[in-house]
Short mmCIF file of C-alpha atoms in Angstrom, two decimals:
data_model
loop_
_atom_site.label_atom_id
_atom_site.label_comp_id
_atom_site.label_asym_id
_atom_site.label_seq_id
_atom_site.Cartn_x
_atom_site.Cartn_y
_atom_site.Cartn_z
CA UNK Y 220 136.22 86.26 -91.28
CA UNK Y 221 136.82 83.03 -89.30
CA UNK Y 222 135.98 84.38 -85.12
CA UNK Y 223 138.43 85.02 -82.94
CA UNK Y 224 136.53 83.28 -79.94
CA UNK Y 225 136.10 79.99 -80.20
CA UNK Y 226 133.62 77.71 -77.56
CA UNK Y 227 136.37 78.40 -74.79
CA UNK Y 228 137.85 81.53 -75.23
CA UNK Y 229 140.58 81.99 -77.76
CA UNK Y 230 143.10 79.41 -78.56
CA UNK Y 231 146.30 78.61 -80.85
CA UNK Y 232 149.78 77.89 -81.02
CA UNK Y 233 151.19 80.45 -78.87
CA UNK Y 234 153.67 83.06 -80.59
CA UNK Y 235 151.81 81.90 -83.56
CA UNK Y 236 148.25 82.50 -83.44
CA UNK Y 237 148.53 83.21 -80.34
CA UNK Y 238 150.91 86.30 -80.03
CA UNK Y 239 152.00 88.75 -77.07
CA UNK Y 240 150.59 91.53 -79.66
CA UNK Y 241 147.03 89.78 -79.57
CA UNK Y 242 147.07 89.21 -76.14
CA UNK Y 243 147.95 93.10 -75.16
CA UNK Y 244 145.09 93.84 -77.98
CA UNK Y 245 142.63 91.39 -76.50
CA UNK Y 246 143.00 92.64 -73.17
CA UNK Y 247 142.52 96.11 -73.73
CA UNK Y 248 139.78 95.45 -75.50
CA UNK Y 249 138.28 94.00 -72.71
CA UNK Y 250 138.96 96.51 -70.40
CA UNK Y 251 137.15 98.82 -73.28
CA UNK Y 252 134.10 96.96 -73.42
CA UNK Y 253 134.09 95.16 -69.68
CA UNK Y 254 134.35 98.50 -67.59
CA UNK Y 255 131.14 99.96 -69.23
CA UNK Y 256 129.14 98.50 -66.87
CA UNK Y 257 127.64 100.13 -63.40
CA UNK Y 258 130.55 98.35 -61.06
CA UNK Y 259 133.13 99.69 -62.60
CA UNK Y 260 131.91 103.01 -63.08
CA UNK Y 261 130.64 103.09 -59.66
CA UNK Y 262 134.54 102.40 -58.98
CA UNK Y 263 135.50 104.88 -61.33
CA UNK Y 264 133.09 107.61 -59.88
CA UNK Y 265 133.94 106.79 -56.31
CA UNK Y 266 137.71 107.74 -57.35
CA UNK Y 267 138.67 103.65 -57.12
CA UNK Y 268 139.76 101.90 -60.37
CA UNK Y 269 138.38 98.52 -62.31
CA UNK Y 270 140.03 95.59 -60.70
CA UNK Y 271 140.80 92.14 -62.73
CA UNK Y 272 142.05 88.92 -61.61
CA UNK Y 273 144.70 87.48 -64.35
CA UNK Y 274 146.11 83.76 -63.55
CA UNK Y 275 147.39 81.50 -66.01
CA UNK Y 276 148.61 77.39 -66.10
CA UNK Y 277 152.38 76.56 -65.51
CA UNK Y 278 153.01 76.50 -68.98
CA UNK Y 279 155.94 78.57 -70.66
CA UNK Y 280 154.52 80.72 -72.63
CA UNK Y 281 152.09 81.60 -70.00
CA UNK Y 282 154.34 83.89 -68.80
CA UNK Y 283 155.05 86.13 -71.87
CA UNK Y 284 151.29 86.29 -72.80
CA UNK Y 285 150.40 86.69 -68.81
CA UNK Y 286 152.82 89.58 -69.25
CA UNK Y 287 151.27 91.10 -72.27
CA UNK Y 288 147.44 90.78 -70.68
CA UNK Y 289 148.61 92.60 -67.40
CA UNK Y 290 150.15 95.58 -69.61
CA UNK Y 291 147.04 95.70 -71.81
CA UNK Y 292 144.54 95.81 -68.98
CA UNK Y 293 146.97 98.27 -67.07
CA UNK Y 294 147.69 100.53 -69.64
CA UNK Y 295 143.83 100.44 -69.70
CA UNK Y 296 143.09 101.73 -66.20
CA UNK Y 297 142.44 98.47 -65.06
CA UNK Y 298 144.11 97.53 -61.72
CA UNK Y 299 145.77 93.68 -62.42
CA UNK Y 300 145.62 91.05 -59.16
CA UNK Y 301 148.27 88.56 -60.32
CA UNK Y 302 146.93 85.33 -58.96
CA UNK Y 303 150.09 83.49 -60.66
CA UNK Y 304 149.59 79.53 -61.33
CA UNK Y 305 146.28 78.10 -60.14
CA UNK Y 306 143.75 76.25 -61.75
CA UNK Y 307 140.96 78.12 -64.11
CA UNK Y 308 137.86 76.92 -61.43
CA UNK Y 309 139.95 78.95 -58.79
CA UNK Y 310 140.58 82.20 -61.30
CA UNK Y 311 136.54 81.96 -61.26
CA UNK Y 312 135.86 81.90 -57.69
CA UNK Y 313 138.61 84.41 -57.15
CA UNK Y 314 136.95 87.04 -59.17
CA UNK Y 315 133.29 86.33 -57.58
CA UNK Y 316 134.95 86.05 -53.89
CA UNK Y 317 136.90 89.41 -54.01
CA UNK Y 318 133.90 91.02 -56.64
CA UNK Y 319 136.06 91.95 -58.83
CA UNK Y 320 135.42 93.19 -62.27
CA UNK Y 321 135.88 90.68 -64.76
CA UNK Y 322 138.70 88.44 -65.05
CA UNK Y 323 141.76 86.18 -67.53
CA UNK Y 324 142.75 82.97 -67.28
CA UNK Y 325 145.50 81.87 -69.91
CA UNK Y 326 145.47 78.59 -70.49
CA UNK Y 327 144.95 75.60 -73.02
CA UNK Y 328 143.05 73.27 -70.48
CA UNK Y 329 144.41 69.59 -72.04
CA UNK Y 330 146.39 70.75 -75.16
CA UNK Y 331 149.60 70.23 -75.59
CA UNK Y 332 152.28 72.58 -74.18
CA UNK Y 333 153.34 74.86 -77.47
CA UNK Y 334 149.32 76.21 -77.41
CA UNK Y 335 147.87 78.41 -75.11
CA UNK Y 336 144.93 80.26 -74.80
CA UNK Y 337 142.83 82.77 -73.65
CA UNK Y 338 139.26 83.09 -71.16
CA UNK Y 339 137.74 86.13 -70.06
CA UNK Y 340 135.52 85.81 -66.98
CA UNK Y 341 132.39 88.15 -66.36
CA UNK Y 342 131.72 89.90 -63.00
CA UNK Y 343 130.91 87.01 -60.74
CA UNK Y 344 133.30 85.13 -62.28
CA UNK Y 345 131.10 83.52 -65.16
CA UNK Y 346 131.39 82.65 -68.77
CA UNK Y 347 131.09 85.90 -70.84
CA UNK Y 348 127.88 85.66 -73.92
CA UNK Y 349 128.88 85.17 -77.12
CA UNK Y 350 127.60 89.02 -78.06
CA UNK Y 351 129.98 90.64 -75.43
CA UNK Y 352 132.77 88.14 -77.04
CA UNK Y 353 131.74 89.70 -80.41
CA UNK Y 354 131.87 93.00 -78.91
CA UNK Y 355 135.31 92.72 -77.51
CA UNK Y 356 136.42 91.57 -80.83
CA UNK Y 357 134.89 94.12 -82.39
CA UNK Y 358 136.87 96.37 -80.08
CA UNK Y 359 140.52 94.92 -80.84
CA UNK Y 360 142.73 97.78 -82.23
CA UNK Y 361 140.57 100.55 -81.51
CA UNK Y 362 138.66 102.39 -78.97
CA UNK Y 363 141.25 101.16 -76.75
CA UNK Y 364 141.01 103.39 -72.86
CA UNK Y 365 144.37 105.61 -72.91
CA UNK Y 366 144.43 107.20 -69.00
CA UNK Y 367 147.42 109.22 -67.70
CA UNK Y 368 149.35 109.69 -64.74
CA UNK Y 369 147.39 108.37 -61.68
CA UNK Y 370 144.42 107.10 -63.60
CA UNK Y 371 146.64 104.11 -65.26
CA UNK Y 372 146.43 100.93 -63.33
CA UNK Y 373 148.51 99.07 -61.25
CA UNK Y 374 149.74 95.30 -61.41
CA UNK Y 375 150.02 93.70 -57.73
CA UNK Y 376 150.37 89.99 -56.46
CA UNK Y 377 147.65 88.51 -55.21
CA UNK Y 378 149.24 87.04 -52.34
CA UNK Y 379 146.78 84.98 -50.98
CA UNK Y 380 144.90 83.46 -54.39
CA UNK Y 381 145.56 79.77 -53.24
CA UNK Y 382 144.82 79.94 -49.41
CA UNK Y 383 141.39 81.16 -50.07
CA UNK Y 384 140.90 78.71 -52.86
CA UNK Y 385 141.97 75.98 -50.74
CA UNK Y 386 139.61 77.34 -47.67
CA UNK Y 387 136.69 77.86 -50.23
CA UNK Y 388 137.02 74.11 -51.37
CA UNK Y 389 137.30 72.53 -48.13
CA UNK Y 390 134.38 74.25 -46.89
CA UNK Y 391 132.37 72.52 -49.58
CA UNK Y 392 133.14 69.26 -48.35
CA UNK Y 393 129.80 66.72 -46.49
CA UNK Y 394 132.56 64.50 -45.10
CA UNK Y 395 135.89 63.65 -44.46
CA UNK Y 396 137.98 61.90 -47.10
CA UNK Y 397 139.88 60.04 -43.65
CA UNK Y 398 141.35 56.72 -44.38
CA UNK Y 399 140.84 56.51 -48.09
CA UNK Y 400 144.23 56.54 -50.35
CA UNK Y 401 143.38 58.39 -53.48
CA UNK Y 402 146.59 58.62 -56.68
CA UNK Y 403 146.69 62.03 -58.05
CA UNK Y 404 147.23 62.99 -61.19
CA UNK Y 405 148.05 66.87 -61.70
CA UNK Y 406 148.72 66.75 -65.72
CA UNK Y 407 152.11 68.55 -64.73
CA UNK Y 408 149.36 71.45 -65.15
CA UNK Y 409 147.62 74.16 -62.98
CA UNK Y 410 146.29 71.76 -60.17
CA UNK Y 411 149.85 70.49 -59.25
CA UNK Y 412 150.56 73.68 -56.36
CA UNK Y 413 146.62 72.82 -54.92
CA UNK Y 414 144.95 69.91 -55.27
CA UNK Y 415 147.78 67.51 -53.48
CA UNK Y 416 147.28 70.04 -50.47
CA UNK Y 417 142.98 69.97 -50.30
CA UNK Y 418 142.77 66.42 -51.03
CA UNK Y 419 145.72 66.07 -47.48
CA UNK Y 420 144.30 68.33 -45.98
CA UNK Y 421 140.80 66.51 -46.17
CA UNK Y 422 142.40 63.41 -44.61
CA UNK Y 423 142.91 61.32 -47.63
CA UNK Y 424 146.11 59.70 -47.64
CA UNK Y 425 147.81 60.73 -50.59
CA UNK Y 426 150.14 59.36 -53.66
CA UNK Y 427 151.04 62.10 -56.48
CA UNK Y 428 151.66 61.51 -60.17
CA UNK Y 429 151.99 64.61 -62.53
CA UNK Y 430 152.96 66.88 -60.42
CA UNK Y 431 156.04 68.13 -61.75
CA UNK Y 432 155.31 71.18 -64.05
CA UNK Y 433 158.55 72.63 -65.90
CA UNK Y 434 156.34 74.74 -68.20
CA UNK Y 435 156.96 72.00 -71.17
CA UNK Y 436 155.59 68.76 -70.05
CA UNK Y 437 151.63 70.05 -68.97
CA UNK Y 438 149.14 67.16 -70.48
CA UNK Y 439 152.13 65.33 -71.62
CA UNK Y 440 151.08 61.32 -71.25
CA UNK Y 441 150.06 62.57 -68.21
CA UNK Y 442 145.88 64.01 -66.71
CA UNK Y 443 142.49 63.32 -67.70
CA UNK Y 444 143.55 62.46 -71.80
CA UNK Y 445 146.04 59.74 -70.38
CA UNK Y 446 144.76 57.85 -68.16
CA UNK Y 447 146.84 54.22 -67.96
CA UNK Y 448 149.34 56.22 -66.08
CA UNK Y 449 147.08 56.77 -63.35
CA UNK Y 450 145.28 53.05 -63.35
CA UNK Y 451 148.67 51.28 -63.25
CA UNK Y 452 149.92 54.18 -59.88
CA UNK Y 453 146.57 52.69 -58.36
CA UNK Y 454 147.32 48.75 -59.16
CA UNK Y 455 150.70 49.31 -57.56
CA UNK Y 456 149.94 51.54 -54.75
CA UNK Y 457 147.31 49.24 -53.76
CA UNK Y 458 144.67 52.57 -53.63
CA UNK Y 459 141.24 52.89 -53.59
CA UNK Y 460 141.13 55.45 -56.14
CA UNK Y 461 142.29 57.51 -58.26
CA UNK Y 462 141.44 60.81 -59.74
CA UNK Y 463 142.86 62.93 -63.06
CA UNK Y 464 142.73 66.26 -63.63
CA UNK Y 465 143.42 68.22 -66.94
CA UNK Y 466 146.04 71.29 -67.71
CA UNK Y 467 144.03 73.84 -65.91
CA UNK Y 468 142.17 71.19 -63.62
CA UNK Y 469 138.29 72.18 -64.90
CA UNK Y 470 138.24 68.23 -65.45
CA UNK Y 471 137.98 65.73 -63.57
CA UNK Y 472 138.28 61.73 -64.46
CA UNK Y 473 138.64 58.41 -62.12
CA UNK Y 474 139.75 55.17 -62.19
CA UNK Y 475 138.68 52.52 -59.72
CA UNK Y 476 140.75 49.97 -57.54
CA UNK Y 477 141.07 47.60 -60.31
CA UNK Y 478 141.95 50.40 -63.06
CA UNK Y 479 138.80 50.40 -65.10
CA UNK Y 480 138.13 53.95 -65.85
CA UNK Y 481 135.18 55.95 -64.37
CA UNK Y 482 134.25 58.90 -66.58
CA UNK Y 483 132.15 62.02 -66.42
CA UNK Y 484 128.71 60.26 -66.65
CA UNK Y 485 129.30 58.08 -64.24
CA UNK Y 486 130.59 60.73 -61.91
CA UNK Y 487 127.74 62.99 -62.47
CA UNK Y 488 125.63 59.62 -62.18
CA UNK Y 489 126.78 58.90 -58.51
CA UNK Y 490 126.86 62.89 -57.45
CA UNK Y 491 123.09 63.12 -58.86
CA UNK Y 492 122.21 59.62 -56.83
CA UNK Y 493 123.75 61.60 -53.60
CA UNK Y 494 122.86 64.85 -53.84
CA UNK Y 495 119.29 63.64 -54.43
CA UNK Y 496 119.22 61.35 -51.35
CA UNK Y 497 120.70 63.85 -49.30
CA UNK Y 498 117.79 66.71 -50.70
CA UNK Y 499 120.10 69.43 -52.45
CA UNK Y 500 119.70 68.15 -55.79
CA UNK Y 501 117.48 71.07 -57.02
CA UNK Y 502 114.07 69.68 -58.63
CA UNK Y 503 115.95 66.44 -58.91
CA UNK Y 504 117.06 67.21 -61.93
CA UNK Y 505 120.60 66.81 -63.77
CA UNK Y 506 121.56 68.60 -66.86
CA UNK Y 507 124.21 67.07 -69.28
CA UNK Y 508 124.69 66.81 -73.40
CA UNK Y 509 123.33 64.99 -76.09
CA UNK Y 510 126.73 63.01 -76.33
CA UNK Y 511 126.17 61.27 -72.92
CA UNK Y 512 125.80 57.91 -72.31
CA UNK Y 513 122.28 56.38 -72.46
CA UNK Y 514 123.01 54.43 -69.65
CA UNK Y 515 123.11 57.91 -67.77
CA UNK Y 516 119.45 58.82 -68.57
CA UNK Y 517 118.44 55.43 -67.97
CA UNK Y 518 120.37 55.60 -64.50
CA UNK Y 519 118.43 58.64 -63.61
CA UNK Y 520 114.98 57.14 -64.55
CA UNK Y 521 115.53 54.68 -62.27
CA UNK Y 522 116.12 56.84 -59.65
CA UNK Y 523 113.40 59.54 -60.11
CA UNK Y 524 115.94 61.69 -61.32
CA UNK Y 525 114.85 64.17 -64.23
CA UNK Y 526 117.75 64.61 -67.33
CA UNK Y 527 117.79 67.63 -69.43
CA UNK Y 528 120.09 67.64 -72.50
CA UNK Y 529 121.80 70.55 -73.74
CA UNK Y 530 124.51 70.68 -77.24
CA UNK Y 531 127.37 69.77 -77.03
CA UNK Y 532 129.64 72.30 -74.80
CA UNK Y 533 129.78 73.37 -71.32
CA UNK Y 534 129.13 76.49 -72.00
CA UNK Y 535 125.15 75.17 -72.99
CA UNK Y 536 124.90 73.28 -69.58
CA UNK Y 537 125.85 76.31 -67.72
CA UNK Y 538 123.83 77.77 -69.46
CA UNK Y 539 120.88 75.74 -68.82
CA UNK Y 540 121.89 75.45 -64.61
CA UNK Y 541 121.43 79.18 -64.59
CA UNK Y 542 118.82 79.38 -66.37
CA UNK Y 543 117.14 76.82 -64.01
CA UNK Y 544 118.55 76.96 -60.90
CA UNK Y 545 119.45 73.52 -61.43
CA UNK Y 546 122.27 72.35 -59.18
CA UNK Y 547 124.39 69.45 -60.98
CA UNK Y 548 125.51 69.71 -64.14
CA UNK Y 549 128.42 68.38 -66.85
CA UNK Y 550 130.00 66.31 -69.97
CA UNK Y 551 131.37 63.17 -70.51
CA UNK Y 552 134.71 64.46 -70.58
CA UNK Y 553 134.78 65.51 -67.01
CA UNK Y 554 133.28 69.06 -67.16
CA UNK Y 555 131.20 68.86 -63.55
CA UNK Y 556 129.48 72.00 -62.57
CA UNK Y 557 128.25 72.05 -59.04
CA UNK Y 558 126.47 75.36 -58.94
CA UNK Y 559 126.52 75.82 -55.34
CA UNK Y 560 130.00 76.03 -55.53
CA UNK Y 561 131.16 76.85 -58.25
CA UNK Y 562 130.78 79.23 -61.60
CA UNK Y 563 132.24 76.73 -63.94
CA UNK Y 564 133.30 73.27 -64.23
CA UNK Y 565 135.83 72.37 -61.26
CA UNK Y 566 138.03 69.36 -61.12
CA UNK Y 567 139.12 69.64 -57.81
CA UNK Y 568 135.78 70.08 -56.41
CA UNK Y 569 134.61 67.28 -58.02
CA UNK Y 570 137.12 64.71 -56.94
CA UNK Y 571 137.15 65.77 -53.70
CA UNK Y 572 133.17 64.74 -53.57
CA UNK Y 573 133.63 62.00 -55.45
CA UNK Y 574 135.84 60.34 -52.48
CA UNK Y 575 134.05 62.32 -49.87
CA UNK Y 576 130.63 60.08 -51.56
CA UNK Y 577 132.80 56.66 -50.98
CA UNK Y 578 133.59 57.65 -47.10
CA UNK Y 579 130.19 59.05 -46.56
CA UNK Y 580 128.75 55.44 -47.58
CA UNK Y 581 131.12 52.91 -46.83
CA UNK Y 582 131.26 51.50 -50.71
CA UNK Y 583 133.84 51.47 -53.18
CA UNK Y 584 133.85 53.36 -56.52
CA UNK Y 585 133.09 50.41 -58.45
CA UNK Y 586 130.14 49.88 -56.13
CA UNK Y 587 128.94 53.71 -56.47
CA UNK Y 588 129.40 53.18 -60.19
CA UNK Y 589 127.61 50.23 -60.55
CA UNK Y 590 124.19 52.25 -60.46
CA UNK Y 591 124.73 53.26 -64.56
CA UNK Y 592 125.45 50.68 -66.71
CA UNK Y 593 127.62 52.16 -69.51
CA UNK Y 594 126.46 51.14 -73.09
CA UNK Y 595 128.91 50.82 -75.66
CA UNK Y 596 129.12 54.17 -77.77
CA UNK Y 597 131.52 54.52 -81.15
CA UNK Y 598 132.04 57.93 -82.73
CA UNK Y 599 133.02 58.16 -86.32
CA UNK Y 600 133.66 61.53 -88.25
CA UNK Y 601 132.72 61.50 -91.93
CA UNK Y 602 134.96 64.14 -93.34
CA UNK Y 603 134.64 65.83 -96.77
CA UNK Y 604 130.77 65.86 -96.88
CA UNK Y 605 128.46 68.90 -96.81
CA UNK Y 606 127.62 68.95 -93.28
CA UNK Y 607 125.18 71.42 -93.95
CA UNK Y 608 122.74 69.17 -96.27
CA UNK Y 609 122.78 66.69 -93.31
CA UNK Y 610 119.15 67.85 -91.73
CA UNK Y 611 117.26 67.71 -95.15
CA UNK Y 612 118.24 64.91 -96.88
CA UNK Y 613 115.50 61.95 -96.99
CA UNK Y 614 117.92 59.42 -97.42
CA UNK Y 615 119.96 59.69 -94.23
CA UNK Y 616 116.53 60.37 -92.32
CA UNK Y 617 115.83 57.05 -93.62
CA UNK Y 618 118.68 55.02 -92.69
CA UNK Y 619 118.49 56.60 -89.11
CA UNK Y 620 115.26 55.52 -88.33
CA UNK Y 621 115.98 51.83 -89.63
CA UNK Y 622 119.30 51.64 -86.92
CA UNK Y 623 116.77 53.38 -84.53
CA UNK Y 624 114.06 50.64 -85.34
CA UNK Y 625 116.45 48.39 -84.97
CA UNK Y 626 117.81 49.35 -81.71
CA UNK Y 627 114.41 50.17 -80.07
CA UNK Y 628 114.86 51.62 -76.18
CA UNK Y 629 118.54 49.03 -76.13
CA UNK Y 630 120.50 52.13 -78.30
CA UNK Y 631 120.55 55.63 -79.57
CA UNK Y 632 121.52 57.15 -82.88
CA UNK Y 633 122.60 60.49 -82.77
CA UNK Y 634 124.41 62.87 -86.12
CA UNK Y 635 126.03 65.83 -85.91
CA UNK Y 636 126.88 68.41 -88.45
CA UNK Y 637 130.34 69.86 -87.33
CA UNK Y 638 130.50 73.69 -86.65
CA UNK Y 639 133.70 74.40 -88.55
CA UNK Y 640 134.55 71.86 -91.02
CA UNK Y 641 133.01 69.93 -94.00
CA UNK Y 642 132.31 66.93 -91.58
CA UNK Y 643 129.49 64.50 -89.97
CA UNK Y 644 129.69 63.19 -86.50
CA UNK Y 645 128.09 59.59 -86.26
CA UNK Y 646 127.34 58.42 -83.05
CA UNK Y 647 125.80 55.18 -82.17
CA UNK Y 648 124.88 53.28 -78.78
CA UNK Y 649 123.92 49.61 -78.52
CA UNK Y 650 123.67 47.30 -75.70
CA UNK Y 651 126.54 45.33 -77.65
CA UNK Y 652 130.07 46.75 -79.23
CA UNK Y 653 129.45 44.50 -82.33
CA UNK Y 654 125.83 46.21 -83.07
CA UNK Y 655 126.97 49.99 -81.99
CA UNK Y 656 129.92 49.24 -84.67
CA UNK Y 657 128.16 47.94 -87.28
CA UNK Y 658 125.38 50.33 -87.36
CA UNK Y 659 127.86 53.25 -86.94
CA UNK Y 660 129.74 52.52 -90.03
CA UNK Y 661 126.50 51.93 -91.83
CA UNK Y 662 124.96 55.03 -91.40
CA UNK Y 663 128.98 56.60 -91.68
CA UNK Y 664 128.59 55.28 -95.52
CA UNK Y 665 124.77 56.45 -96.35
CA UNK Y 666 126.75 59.81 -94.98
CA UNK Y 667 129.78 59.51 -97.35
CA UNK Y 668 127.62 58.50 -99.78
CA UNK Y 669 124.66 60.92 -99.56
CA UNK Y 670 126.11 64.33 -98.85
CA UNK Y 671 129.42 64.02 -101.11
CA UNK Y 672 131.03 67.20 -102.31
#
């Protein structure tokens, strides 16, 4: 059987795969397997029931399965704090700030509106391990908690969710954002009731794209996937930046004055650079995935910055921050974990140190930027190919080391076997587009060629 939980939670087309039935299931599962542990039946023996956090993003079938995970956990014993519409980085600190059980967000981050999908938060308001997500699943139509009368729970606002986000985040801050002018993109999504209010509230002055949710339109041309909107607000406004955020704002992207994009490496590149001059970058050390640029890890050499790698996932660089104690953290795509702040990867956040980096120093993003020097990187997916003959197959080991001869310490090679599919993803980095190209497609056809079904 294919697993219900995929890297971030569970996903589909909602009222599809995605159904109010699973939902109730899922979340009474949860309660089944999440209230087991001593909080909750310290609650439990002190008379006081589990408490949960559900929130969801602003799209429209968050409200039918937001409906269906409240009854579930209720009917469960499980006392439901609606937080309503607010970004999945504020769910998480919600359920650590109020120490509540576990937690649901319902969301599809940066799919399109007709999916949806579904994250369970730990105590503490952290990822859950895949073994309790194979527990839960386990748990789905059975063993479900069945209490009576007063013991059933009860589903209540939670009236002040964004006020002590919106505290919490502007407490973080090392400096005023004053006199910067910063476009906003909200992805019609999650971040559109909250970030426009930190980011004023900071002192930047402020012009809003995508921030217009009518439960169809989330991630539509708009946030972190689609960006041109954004650079073209900045040309026109004249502004100094401007930042993106995704459907349930986890992400966060930029684009500079002149609307050349500034991604998640470079972000992480310029937070690492600070944090480290300022002393709170733990052991000087950042932790991102194999897929980032090699212009990141050369940035950090030349800084005296350590780089440790993790898969592909943020789920593997949290994994390795905790581990560690490590401070910084992220992806390419946007994904920045600042652990003293935050559980999980947090859009908002980020932006807001991103500027907060350009006022503290007096330089433009560009400028900030300018201390990685991007290399050209092409992707290509072989599909069709048995993925899982990549690793021991002599021929492909040889035509990797030949690109990797050939690109000595000016490029990196890197192939992936896909998780899911009959696929191989070929990545290549050269100091030229020409070069990363044509050894990509090279070692694309030794691929096709080598590991045909």
């Amino acid at each position: 059987m294919t697993r219900l939980f995929g890297t971030d939670g569970v996903r589909g087309l909602a009222n599809r795969d995605l159904t109010a039935g699973l939902a109730l299931g899922l979340a009474q599962a949860s309660a089944a397997v999440l209230t087991k542990g001593r909080r909750a039946q310290a609650r439990l023996a002190e008379g006081r029931r589990p408490v949960a956090v559900v929130a969801r993003d602003p799209r429209i079938s968050g409200e039918f399965l937001n409906a269906a995970v409240s009854a579930g956990l209720a009917s469960s014993g499980v006392d439901v704090l609606d937080a309503g519409v607010i970004p999945t980085p504020a769910a998480a600190f919600l359920i650590n700030d109020i120490g509540a059980d576990f937690g649901v967000m319902i969301s599809a981050s940066h799919n399109a509106a007709p999916d949806n999908g579904i994250k369970i938060f730990a105590y503490g308001g952290t990822k859950l391990p895949d073994d309790v997500e194979d527990r839960i699943e386990s748990y789905i139509g059975r063993d479900t908690l069945m209490p009576i009368a007063g013991d059933v729970g009860r589903i209540r606002r939670f009236a002040d969710a964004e006020d002590r986000y919106v505290v919490h985040l502007l407490g973080t801050l090392p400096h005023r954002l004053d006199g910067i002018h910063v476009v906003l993109d909200c992805a019609h999504g999650a971040a559109a009731g909250v970030s426009p209010q930190v980011f004023t509230d900071a002192g930047a002055r402020l012009t809003v794209i995508g921030a217009d949710p009518d439960g169809l339109n989330i991630n539509d041309g708009v946030g972190s996937t689609h960006l041109d909107n954004l650079a073209t607000a900045v040309l026109e406004h004249g502004a100094d930046i401007g930042i993106a955020h995704d459907g349930d704002a986890d992400r966060c992207l930029a684009v500079d004055r002149d609307g050349n994009i500034v991604d998640g490496d470079q972000i992480m590149a310029i937070l690492a650079v600070s944090m480290a001059e300022r002393g709170v970058l733990k052991d000087r050390t950042l932790v991102a995935t194999v897929m980032s640029n090699l212009g990141l890890r050369k940035a950090m050499a030349a800084n005296d910055i350590a780089m440790v790698q993790t898969k592909v996932g943020d789920r593997y660089v949290l994994e390795e921050l905790n581990a560690h104690g490590y401070s910084l953290g992220g992806e390419q795509s946007g994904h920045v974990i600042m652990t003293k702040y935050a559980t999980t990867g947090d859009g908002i956040l980020t932006g807001l140190h991103l500027v907060a980096e350009m006022a503290r120093t007096g330089k433009t993003l560009a400028e900030l930027a300018s201390v990685m020097t991007v290399y050209p990187q092409i992707l290509v997916n072989v599909r069709g190919v048995n993925h899982k003959g990549l690793d021991a197959d002599s021929g492909i080991a040889e035509a990797v080391l030949a690109a990797e001869t050939e690109l000595g310490d000016t490029g990196r090679v890197l192939l992936r076997p896909s998780g899911t599919e009959p696929m191989v993803r070929v990545m290549v980095e050269a100091a030229d587009q020409p070069t990363a190209d044509r050894l990509a497609h090279t070692l694309a056809d030794v691929v096709r060629e080598r590991l045909a079904l």
